[in-house]
PDB file of C-alpha atoms (C1' of nucleotides) in Angstrom:
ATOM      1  CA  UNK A   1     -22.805  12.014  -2.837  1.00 36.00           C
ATOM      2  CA  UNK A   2     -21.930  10.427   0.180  1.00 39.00           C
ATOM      3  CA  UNK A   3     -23.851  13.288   2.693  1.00 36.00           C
ATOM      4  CA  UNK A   4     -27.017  14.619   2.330  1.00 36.00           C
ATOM      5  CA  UNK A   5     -27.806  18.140   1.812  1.00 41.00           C
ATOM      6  CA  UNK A   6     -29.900  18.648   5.256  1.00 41.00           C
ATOM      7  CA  UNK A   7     -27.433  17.620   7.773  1.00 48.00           C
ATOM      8  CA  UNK A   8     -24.535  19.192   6.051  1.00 59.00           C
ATOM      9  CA  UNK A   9     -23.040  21.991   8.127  1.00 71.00           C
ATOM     10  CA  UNK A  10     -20.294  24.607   7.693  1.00 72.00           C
ATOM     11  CA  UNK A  11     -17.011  21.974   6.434  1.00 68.00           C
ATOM     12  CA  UNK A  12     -18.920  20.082   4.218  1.00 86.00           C
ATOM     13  CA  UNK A  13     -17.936  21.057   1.156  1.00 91.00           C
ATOM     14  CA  UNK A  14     -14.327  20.483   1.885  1.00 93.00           C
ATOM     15  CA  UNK A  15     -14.604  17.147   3.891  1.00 91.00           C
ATOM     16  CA  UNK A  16     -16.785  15.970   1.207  1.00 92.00           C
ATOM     17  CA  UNK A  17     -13.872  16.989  -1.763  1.00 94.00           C
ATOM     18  CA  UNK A  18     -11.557  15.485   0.716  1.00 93.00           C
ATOM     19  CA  UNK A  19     -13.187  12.223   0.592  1.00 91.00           C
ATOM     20  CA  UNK A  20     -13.234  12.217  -2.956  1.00 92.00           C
ATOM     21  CA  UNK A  21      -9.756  12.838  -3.173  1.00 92.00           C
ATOM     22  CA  UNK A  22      -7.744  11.953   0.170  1.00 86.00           C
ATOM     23  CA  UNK A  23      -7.197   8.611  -0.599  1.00 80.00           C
ATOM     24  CA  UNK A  24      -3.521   7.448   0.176  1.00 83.00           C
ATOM     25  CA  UNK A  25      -3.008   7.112  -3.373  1.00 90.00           C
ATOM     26  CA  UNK A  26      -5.912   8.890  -5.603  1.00 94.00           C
ATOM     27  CA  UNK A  27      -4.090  12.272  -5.621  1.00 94.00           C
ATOM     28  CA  UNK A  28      -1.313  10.425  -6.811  1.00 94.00           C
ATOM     29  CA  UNK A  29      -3.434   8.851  -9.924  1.00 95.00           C
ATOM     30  CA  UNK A  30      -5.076  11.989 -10.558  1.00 96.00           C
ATOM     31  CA  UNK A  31      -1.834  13.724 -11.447  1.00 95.00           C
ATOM     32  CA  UNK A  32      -0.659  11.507 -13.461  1.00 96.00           C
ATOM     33  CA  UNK A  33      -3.659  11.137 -15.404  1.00 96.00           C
ATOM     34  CA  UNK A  34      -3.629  15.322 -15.611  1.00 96.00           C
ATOM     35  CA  UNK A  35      -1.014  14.969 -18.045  1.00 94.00           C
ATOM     36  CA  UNK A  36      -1.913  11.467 -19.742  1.00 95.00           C
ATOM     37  CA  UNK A  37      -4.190   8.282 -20.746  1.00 96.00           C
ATOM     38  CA  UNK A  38      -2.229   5.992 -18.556  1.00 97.00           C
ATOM     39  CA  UNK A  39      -2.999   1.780 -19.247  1.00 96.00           C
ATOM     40  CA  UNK A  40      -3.195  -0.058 -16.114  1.00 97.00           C
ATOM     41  CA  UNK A  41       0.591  -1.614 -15.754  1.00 96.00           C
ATOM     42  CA  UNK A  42       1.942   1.727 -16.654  1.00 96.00           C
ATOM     43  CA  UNK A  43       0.415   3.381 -13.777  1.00 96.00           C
ATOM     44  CA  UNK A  44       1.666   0.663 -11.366  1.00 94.00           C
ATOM     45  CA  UNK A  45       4.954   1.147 -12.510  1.00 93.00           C
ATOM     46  CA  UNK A  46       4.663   4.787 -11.674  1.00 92.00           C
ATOM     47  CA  UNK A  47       3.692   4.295  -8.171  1.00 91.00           C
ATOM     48  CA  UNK A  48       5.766   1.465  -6.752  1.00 87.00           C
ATOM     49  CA  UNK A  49       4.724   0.413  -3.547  1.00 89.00           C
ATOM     50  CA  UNK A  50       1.460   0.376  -4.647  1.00 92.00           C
ATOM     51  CA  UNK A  51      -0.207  -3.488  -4.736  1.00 94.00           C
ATOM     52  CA  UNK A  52      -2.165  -3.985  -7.658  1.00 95.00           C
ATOM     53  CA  UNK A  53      -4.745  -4.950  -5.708  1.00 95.00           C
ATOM     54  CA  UNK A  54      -5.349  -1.513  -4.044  1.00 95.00           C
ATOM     55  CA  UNK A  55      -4.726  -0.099  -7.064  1.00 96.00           C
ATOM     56  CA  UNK A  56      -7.570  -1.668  -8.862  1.00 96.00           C
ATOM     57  CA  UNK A  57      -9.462  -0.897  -6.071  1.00 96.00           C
ATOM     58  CA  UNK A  58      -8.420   3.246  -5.889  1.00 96.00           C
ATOM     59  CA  UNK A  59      -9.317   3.259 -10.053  1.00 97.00           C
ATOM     60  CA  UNK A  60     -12.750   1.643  -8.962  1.00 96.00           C
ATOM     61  CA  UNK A  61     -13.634   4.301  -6.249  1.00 95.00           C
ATOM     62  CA  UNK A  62     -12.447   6.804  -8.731  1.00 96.00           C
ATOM     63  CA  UNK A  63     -14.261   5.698 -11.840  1.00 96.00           C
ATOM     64  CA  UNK A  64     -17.664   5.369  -9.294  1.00 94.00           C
ATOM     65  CA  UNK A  65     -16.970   8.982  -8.579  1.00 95.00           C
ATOM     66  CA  UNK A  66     -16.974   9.962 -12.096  1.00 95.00           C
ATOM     67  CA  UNK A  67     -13.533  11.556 -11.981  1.00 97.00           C
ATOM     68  CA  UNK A  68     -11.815   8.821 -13.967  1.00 97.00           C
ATOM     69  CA  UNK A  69     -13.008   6.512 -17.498  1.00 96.00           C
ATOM     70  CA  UNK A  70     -11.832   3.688 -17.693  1.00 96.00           C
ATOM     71  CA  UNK A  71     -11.690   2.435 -21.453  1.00 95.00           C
ATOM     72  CA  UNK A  72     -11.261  -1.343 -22.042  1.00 95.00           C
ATOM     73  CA  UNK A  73     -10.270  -2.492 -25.211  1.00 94.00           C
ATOM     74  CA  UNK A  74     -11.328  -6.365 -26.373  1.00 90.00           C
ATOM     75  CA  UNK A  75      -8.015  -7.234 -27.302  1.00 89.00           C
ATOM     76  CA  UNK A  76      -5.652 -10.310 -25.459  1.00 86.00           C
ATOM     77  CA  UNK A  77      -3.789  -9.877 -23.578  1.00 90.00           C
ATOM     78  CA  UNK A  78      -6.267  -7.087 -22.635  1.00 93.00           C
ATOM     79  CA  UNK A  79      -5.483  -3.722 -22.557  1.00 95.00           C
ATOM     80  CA  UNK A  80      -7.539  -1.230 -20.463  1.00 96.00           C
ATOM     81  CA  UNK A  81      -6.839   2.606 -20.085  1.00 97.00           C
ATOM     82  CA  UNK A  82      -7.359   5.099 -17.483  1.00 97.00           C
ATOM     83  CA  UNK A  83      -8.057   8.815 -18.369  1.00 97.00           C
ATOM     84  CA  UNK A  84     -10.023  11.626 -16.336  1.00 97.00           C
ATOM     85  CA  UNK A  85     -13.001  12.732 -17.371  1.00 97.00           C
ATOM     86  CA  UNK A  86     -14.759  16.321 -17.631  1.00 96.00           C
ATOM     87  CA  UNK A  87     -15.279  16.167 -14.136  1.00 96.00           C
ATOM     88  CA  UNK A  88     -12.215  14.407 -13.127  1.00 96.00           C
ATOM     89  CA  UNK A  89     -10.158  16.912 -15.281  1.00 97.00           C
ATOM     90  CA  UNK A  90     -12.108  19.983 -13.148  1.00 97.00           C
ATOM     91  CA  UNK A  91      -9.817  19.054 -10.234  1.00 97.00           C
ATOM     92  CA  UNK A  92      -6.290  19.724 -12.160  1.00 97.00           C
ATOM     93  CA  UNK A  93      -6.276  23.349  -9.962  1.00 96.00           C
ATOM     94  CA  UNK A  94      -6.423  21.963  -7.010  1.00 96.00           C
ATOM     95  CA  UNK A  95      -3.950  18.777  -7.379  1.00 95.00           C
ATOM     96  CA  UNK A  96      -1.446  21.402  -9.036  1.00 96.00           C
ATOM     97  CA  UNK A  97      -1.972  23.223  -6.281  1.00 96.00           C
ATOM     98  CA  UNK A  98      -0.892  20.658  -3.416  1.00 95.00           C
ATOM     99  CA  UNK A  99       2.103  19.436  -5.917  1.00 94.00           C
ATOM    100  CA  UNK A 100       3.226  23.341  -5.601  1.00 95.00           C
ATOM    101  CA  UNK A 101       3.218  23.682  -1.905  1.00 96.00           C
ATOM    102  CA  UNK A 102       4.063  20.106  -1.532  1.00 94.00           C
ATOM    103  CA  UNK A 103       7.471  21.270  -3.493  1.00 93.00           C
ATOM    104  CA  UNK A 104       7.801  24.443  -1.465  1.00 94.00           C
ATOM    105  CA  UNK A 105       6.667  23.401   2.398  1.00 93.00           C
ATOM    106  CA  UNK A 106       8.029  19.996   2.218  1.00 88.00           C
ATOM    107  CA  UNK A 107      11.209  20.664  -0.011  1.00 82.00           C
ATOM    108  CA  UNK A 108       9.993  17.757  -2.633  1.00 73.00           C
TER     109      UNK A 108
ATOM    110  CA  UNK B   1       9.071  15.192   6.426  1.00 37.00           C
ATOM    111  CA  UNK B   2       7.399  11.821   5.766  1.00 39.00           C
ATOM    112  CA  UNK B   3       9.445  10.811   2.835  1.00 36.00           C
ATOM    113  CA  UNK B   4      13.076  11.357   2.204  1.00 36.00           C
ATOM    114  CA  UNK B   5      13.942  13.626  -0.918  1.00 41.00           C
ATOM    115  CA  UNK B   6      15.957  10.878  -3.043  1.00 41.00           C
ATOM    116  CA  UNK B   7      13.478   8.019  -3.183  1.00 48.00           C
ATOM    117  CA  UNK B   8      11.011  10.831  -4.629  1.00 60.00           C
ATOM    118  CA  UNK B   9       9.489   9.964  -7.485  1.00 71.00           C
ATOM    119  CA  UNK B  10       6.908  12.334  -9.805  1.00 72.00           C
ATOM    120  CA  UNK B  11       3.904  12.344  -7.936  1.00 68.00           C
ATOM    121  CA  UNK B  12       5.616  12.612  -4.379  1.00 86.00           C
ATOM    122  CA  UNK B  13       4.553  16.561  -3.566  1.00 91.00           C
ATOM    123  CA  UNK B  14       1.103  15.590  -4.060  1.00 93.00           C
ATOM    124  CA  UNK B  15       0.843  12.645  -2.435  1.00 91.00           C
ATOM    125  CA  UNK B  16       2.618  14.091   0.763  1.00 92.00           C
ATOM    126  CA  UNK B  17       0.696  17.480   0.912  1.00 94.00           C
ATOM    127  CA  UNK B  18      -2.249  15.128   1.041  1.00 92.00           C
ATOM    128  CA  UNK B  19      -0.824  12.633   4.082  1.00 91.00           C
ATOM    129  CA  UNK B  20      -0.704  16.247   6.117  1.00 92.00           C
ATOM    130  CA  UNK B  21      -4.552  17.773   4.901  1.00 92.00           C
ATOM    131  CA  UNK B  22      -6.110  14.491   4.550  1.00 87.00           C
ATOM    132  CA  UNK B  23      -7.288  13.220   7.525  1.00 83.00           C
ATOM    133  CA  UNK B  24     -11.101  12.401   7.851  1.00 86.00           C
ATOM    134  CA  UNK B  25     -11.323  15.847   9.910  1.00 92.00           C
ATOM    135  CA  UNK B  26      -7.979  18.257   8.828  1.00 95.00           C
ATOM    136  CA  UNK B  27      -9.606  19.554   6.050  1.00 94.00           C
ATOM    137  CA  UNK B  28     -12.652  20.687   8.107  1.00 94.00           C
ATOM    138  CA  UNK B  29     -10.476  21.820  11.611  1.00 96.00           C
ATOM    139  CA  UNK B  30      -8.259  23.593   9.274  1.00 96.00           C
ATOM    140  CA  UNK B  31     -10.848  25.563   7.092  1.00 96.00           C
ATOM    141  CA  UNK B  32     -12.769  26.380  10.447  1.00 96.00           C
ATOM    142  CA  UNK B  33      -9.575  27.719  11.675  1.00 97.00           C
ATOM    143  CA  UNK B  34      -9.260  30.137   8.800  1.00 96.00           C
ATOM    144  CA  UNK B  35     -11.352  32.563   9.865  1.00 94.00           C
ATOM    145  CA  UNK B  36     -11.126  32.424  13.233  1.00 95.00           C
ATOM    146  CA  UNK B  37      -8.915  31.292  16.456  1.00 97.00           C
ATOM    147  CA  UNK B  38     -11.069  28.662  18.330  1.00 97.00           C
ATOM    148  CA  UNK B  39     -11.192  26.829  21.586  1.00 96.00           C
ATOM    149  CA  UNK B  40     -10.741  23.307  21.753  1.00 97.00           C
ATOM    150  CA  UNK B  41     -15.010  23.105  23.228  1.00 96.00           C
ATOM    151  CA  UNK B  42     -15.789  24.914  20.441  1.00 96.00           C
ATOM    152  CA  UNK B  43     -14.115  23.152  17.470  1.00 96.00           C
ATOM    153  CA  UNK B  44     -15.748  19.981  19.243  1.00 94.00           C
ATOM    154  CA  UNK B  45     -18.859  21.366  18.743  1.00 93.00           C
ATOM    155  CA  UNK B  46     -18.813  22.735  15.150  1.00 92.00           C
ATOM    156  CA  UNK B  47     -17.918  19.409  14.190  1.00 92.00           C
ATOM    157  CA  UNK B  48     -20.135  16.653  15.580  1.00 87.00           C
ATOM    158  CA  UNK B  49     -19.604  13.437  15.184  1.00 89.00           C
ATOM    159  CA  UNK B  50     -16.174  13.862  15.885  1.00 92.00           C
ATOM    160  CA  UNK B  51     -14.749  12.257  19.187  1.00 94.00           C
ATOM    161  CA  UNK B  52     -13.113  14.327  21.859  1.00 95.00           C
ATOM    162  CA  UNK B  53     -10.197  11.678  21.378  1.00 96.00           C
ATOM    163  CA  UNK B  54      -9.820  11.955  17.913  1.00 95.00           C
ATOM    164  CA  UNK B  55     -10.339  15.707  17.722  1.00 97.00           C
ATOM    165  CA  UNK B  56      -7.341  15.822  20.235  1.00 96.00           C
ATOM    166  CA  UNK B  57      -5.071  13.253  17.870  1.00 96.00           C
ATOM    167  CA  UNK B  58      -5.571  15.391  15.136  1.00 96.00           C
ATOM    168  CA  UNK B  59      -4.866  18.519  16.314  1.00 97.00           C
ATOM    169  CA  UNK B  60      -1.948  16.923  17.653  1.00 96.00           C
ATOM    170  CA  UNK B  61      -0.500  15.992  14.328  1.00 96.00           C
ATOM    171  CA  UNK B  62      -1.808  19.380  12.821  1.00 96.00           C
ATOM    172  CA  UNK B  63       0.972  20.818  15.801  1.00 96.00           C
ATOM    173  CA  UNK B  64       3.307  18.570  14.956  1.00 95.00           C
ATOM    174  CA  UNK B  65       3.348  19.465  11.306  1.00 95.00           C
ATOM    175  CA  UNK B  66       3.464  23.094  12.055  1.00 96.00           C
ATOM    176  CA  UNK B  67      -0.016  23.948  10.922  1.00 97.00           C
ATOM    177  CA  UNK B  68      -2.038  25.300  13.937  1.00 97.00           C
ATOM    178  CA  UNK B  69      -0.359  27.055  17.265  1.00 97.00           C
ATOM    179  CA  UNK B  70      -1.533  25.918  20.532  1.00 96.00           C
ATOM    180  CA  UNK B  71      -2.043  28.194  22.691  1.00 96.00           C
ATOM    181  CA  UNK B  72      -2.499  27.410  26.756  1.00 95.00           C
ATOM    182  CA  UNK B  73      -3.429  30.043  29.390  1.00 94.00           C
ATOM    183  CA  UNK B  74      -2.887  28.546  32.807  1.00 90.00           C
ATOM    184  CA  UNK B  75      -6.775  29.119  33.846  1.00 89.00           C
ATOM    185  CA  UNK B  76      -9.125  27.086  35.737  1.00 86.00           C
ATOM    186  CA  UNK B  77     -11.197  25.321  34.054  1.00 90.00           C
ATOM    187  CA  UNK B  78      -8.547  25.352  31.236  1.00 93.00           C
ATOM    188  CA  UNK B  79      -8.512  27.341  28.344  1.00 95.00           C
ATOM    189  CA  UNK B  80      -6.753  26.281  25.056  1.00 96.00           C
ATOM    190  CA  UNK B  81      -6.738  28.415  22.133  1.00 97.00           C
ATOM    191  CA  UNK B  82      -5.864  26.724  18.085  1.00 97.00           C
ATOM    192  CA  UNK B  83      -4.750  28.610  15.282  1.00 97.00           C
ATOM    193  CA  UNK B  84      -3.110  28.712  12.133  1.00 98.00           C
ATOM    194  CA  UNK B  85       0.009  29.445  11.674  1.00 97.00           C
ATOM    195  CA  UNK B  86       1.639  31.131   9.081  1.00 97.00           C
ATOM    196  CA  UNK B  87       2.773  27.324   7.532  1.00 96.00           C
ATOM    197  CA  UNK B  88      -1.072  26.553   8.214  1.00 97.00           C
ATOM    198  CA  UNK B  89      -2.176  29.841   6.720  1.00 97.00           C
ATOM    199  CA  UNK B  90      -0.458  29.037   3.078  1.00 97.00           C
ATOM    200  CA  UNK B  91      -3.237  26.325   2.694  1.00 97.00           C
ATOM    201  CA  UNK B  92      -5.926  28.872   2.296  1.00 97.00           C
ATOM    202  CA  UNK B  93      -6.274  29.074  -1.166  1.00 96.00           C
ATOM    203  CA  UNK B  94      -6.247  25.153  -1.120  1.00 96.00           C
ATOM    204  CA  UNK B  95      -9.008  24.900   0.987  1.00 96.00           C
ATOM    205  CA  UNK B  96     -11.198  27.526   0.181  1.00 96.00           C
ATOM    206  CA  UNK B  97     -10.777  25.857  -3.931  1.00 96.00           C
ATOM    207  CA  UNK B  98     -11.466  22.138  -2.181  1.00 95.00           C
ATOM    208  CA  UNK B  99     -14.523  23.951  -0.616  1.00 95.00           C
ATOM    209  CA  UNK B 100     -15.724  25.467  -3.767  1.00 95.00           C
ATOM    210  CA  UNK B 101     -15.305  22.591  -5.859  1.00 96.00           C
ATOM    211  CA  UNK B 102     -17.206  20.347  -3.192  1.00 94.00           C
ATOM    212  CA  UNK B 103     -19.917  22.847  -3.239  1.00 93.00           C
ATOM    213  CA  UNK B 104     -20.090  23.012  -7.704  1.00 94.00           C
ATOM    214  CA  UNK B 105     -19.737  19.780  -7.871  1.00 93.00           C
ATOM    215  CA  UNK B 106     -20.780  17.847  -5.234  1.00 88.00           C
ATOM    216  CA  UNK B 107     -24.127  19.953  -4.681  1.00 82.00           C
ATOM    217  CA  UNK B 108     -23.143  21.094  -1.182  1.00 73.00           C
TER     218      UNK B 108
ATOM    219  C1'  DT C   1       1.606 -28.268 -26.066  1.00 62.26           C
ATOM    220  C1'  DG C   2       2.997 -25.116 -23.112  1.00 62.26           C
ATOM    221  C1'  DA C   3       5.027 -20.679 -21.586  1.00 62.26           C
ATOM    222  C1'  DC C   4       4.056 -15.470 -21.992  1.00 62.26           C
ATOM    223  C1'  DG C   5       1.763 -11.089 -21.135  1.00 62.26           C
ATOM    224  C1'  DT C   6      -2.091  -8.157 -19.145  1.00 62.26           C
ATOM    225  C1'  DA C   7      -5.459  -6.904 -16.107  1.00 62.26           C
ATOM    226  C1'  DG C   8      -7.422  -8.359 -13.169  1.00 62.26           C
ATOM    227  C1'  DT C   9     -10.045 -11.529  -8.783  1.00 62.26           C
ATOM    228  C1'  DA C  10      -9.930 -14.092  -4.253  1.00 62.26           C
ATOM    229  C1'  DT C  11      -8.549 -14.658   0.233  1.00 62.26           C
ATOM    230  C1'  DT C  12      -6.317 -13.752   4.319  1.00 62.26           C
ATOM    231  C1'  DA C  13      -3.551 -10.981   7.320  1.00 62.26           C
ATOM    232  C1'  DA C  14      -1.811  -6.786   9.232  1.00 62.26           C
ATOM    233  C1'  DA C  15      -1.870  -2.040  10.226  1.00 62.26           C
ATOM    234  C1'  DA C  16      -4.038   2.356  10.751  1.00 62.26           C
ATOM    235  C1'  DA C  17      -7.870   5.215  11.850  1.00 62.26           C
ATOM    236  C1'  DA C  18     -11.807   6.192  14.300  1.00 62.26           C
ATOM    237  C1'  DC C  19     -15.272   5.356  18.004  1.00 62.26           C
ATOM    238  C1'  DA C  20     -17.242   4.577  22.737  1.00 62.26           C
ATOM    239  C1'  DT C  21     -16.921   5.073  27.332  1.00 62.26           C
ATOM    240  C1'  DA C  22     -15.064   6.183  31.570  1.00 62.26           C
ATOM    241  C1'  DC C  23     -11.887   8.825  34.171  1.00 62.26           C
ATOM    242  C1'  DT C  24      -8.771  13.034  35.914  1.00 62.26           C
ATOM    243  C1'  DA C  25      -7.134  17.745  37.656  1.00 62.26           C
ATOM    244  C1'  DA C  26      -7.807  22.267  39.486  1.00 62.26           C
ATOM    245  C1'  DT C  27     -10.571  25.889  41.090  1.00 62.26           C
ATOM    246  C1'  DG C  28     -14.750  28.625  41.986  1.00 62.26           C
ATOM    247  C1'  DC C  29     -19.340  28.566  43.541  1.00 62.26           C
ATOM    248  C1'  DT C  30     -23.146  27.283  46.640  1.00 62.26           C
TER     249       DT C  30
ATOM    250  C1'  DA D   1     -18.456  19.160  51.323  1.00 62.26           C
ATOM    251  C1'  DG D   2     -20.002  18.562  46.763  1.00 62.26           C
ATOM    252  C1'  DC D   3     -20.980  20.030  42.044  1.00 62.26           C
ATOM    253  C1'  DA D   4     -19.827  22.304  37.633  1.00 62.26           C
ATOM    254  C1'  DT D   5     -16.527  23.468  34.034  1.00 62.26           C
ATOM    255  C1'  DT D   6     -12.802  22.473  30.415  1.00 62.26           C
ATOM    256  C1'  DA D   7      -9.434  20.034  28.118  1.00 62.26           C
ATOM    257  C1'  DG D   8      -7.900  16.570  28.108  1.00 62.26           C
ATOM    258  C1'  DT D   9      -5.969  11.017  29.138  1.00 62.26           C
ATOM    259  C1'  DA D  10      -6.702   5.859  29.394  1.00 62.26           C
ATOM    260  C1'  DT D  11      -8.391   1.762  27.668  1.00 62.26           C
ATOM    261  C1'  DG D  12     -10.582  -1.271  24.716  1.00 62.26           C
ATOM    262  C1'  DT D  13     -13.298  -2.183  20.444  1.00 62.26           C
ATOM    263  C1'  DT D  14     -14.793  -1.680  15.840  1.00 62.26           C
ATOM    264  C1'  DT D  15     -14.217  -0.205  11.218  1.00 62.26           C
ATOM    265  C1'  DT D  16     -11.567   0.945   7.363  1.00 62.26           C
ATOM    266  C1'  DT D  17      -7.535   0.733   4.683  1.00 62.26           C
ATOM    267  C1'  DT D  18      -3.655  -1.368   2.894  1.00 62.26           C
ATOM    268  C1'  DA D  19      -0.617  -5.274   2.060  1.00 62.26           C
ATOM    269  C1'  DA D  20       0.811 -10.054   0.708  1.00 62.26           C
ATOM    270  C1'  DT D  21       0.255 -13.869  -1.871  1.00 62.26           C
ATOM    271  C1'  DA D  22      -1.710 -16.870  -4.991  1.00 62.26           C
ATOM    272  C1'  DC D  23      -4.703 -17.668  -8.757  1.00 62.26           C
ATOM    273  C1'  DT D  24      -7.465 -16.913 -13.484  1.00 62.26           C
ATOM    274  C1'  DA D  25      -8.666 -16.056 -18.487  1.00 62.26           C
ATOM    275  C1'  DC D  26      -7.482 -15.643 -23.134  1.00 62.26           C
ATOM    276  C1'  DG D  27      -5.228 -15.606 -27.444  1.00 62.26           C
ATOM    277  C1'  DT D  28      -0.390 -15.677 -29.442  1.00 62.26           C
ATOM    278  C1'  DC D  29       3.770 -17.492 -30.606  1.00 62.26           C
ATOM    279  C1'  DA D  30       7.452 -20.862 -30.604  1.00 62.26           C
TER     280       DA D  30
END
DNA sequence: TGACGTAGTATTAAAAAACATACTAATGCT
DNA sequence: AGCATTAGTATGTTTTTTAATACTACGTCA
């Protein structure tokens, strides 16, 4: 929770989801992950353009928002997966959503 | 359009809806704008904390991506009116979820 | 012994977003 | 004449975000 309750007024809710979300490349890792446990290199190979330094960084933020687990296994070279959790998996309406008028508004 | 169709790749539609309602204050201007038509004074002061000059930017690009209508009567003191248009309107159901799930679960 | 693969970290630089503050234009009102 | 009102613009600064580049650790395999 990045706002508390008592100064919150009427847009709250949505700037606060916003936050969560609205990250130049977390809605992008969230929909991937909707459909998949994703290791690390394969999700930088889905977003190219991404540096693996912000990417790190977005699966950080995520994971400290409890949308995303982040599973390392104690093998070498490592291998570490990404995969939403409960709560992370409670957003898969609304990112559908935005792909759908995304595809529709924006012809993608 | 941000991004040109052929260097799409799967989680484009998301990731561009977001560049358009992602902004630190979209989200809010836009779901303030769903139930009403508002002058620019009084979207300045449902939001505070927001700067005149960044309130302006914003509904700027908003305009420019055929979200909100701006509306000018040729008074004195001036008088401009910001609403959705019918582009702007699709996003309801967007926002009103991104409220909802802001309110579950971030406790607002 | 030394290169390979994976998932990072460290550091610095550049770009984008937001903020703070002051200023303007036009008219009505006193 | 001078002040108030509204929706801005202008300018400069700070903060945040993203990028670029180089480096590390560790076991495996040749």
């Amino acid at each position: 929770m990045r706002h508390s309750t008592y100064e919150c007024n009427k847009g709250c809710p949505v700037e606060a989801t916003l936050e969560i979300i609205g990250g130049k490349w977390k809605g992008v890792i969230l929909y991937h992950l909707l459909e998949n446990t994703y290791r690390f290199g394969e999700l930088r190979k889905m977003m190219p353009g991404i540096t693996q330094h912000t990417l790190t960084k977005q699966l950080r933020e995520l994971e400290g928002d409890n949308l995303v687990l982040r599973k390392i296994y104690a093998e070498v070279p490592p291998r570490v997966e990404y995969s939403l959790t409960e709560r992370g998996e409670s957003l898969r309406e609304i990112i559908l959503m935005m792909r759908d008028w995304g595809r529709v508004h924006l012809g993608l």
